[in-house]
C-alpha positions as a printed Julia matrix, in Angstrom:
148×3 Matrix{Float64}:
 137.94  154.1   25.8
 138.24  154.26  29.44
 135.73  152.33  31.38
 135.68  154.88  34.13
 137.99  153.62  36.2
 141.18  154.79  37.6
 142.82  151.18  36.42
 144.75  150.5   33.04
 142.95  151.36  29.94
 141.66  148.29  28.15
 143.24  146.56  25.22
 142.38  147.67  21.82
 142.3   145.94  18.73
 144.37  146.96  15.84
 143.16  150.46  14.58
 139.92  150.44  17.19
 138.62  152.7   19.74
 136.68  150.8   22.04
 137.99  148.0   24.43
 138.77  144.69  22.36
 136.66  141.43  23.27
 137.9   138.17  21.58
 134.51  135.72  20.91
 135.5   132.35  20.6
 132.68  130.05  19.66
 131.52  127.52  16.62
 128.09  128.79  16.16
 128.13  131.6   13.52
 124.59  133.06  14.46
 126.25  133.56  18.08
 129.19  135.5   16.72
 127.28  137.59  14.92
 124.72  138.29  17.29
 127.6   139.12  19.95
 129.68  140.9   17.25
 126.58  143.55  16.81
 125.71  143.74  20.33
 129.05  144.8   21.42
 129.83  146.75  18.58
 126.75  149.05  19.06
 128.09  149.89  22.62
 131.59  151.11  21.55
 133.26  147.43  21.54
 135.71  146.16  19.07
 135.34  142.7   18.51
 137.33  139.89  17.01
 135.89  136.4   16.52
 137.31  132.95  16.31
 135.42  129.15  15.39
 137.86  127.31  17.2
 141.06  127.05  19.61
 143.74  127.51  16.66
 142.0   130.63  15.72
 141.54  131.8   19.23
 145.38  131.23  19.71
 146.16  133.28  16.79
 144.06  136.05  17.57
 144.88  136.7   21.26
 148.51  136.76  20.36
 147.55  139.2   17.36
 145.31  141.61  19.38
 145.74  141.06  23.14
 142.03  141.37  23.97
 140.99  142.99  27.16
 138.64  140.13  27.42
 137.85  136.65  25.73
 134.36  134.91  25.68
 135.22  131.42  25.43
 132.64  128.92  24.68
 132.96  125.81  26.57
 132.23  122.7   23.39
 134.15  123.72  20.42
 135.53  121.62  18.07
 139.19  119.95  18.12
 139.77  121.46  21.72
 137.27  122.39  24.22
 137.31  125.54  26.07
 138.56  124.03  29.41
 141.37  122.62  27.94
 142.08  125.86  25.78
 141.97  127.93  29.3
 144.15  125.41  30.67
 146.63  126.0   28.23
 146.63  129.55  28.62
 147.11  129.63  31.98
 149.99  127.65  31.98
 151.58  129.95  29.46
 153.26  133.07  30.94
 152.46  134.89  27.72
 148.62  134.12  28.2
 148.36  133.28  31.52
 146.94  136.68  32.81
 144.1   136.58  30.07
 140.76  137.89  31.39
 138.87  134.47  30.28
 134.89  134.26  30.9
 132.88  131.17  30.26
 130.7   131.84  27.57
 127.97  128.64  27.29
 124.55  127.47  27.1
 125.83  124.68  30.02
 123.86  126.33  32.73
 123.31  124.34  35.84
 122.77  125.63  39.29
 126.27  126.35  40.77
 128.03  126.46  37.47
 129.16  130.07  37.9
 130.68  129.49  41.33
 132.55  126.05  39.74
 133.83  128.22  36.79
 135.33  130.84  38.73
 137.06  128.24  41.15
 138.5   126.68  38.12
 140.35  129.94  37.04
 138.01  131.52  34.55
 137.53  135.14  35.3
 133.73  135.22  34.97
 130.74  133.41  33.49
 128.03  134.68  31.09
 125.08  132.25  30.09
 123.33  131.74  26.72
 121.16  132.72  25.26
 122.39  136.19  26.04
 119.94  138.82  27.23
 120.6   141.18  24.61
 119.1   144.42  26.88
 121.91  143.45  29.46
 124.92  141.98  27.52
 127.22  144.87  26.65
 126.78  145.95  30.37
 127.51  142.3   31.44
 130.65  142.43  29.12
 131.61  146.01  30.32
 131.5   144.73  34.24
 133.62  141.74  33.88
 136.68  144.39  32.28
 137.06  145.56  35.73
 135.17  143.07  37.91
 135.83  139.85  39.65
 133.53  137.58  37.53
 130.01  138.94  38.42
 128.73  138.99  34.77
 126.24  136.73  35.34
 125.13  138.08  38.3
 121.68  139.99  38.1
 121.96  143.66  39.1
 120.58  144.88  42.04
 117.3   146.52  42.27
């Protein structure tokens, strides 16, 4: 599925037709909601509950985008992002902070720390798929409100 730009076509999950998004979150309810919203909008979604699963799925599917929670069991999202950025095979992944940790100025701090974007939880179901789609080609503006 082309996102409308002239850039490269987003990666697809194995056998899928839409952009592939890996969602890494240890809360099953979050995974189910994100999967339902994104699949309804034509995305292919792969889920992982921790960093070990995320590593496997990143290598298996090469997703267009990873939505990565900061608070995960065993290895947190910050550590996982640093490890991926240090590995040439995963350094170019588009990784978005996907977290309920939302304080004033966090978006800017996340971008400065090497994340490709930021989406706060809880998600706005009506805007979420558009936020994710914008991050396939954008510079991290996923949590930035749309202009009026």
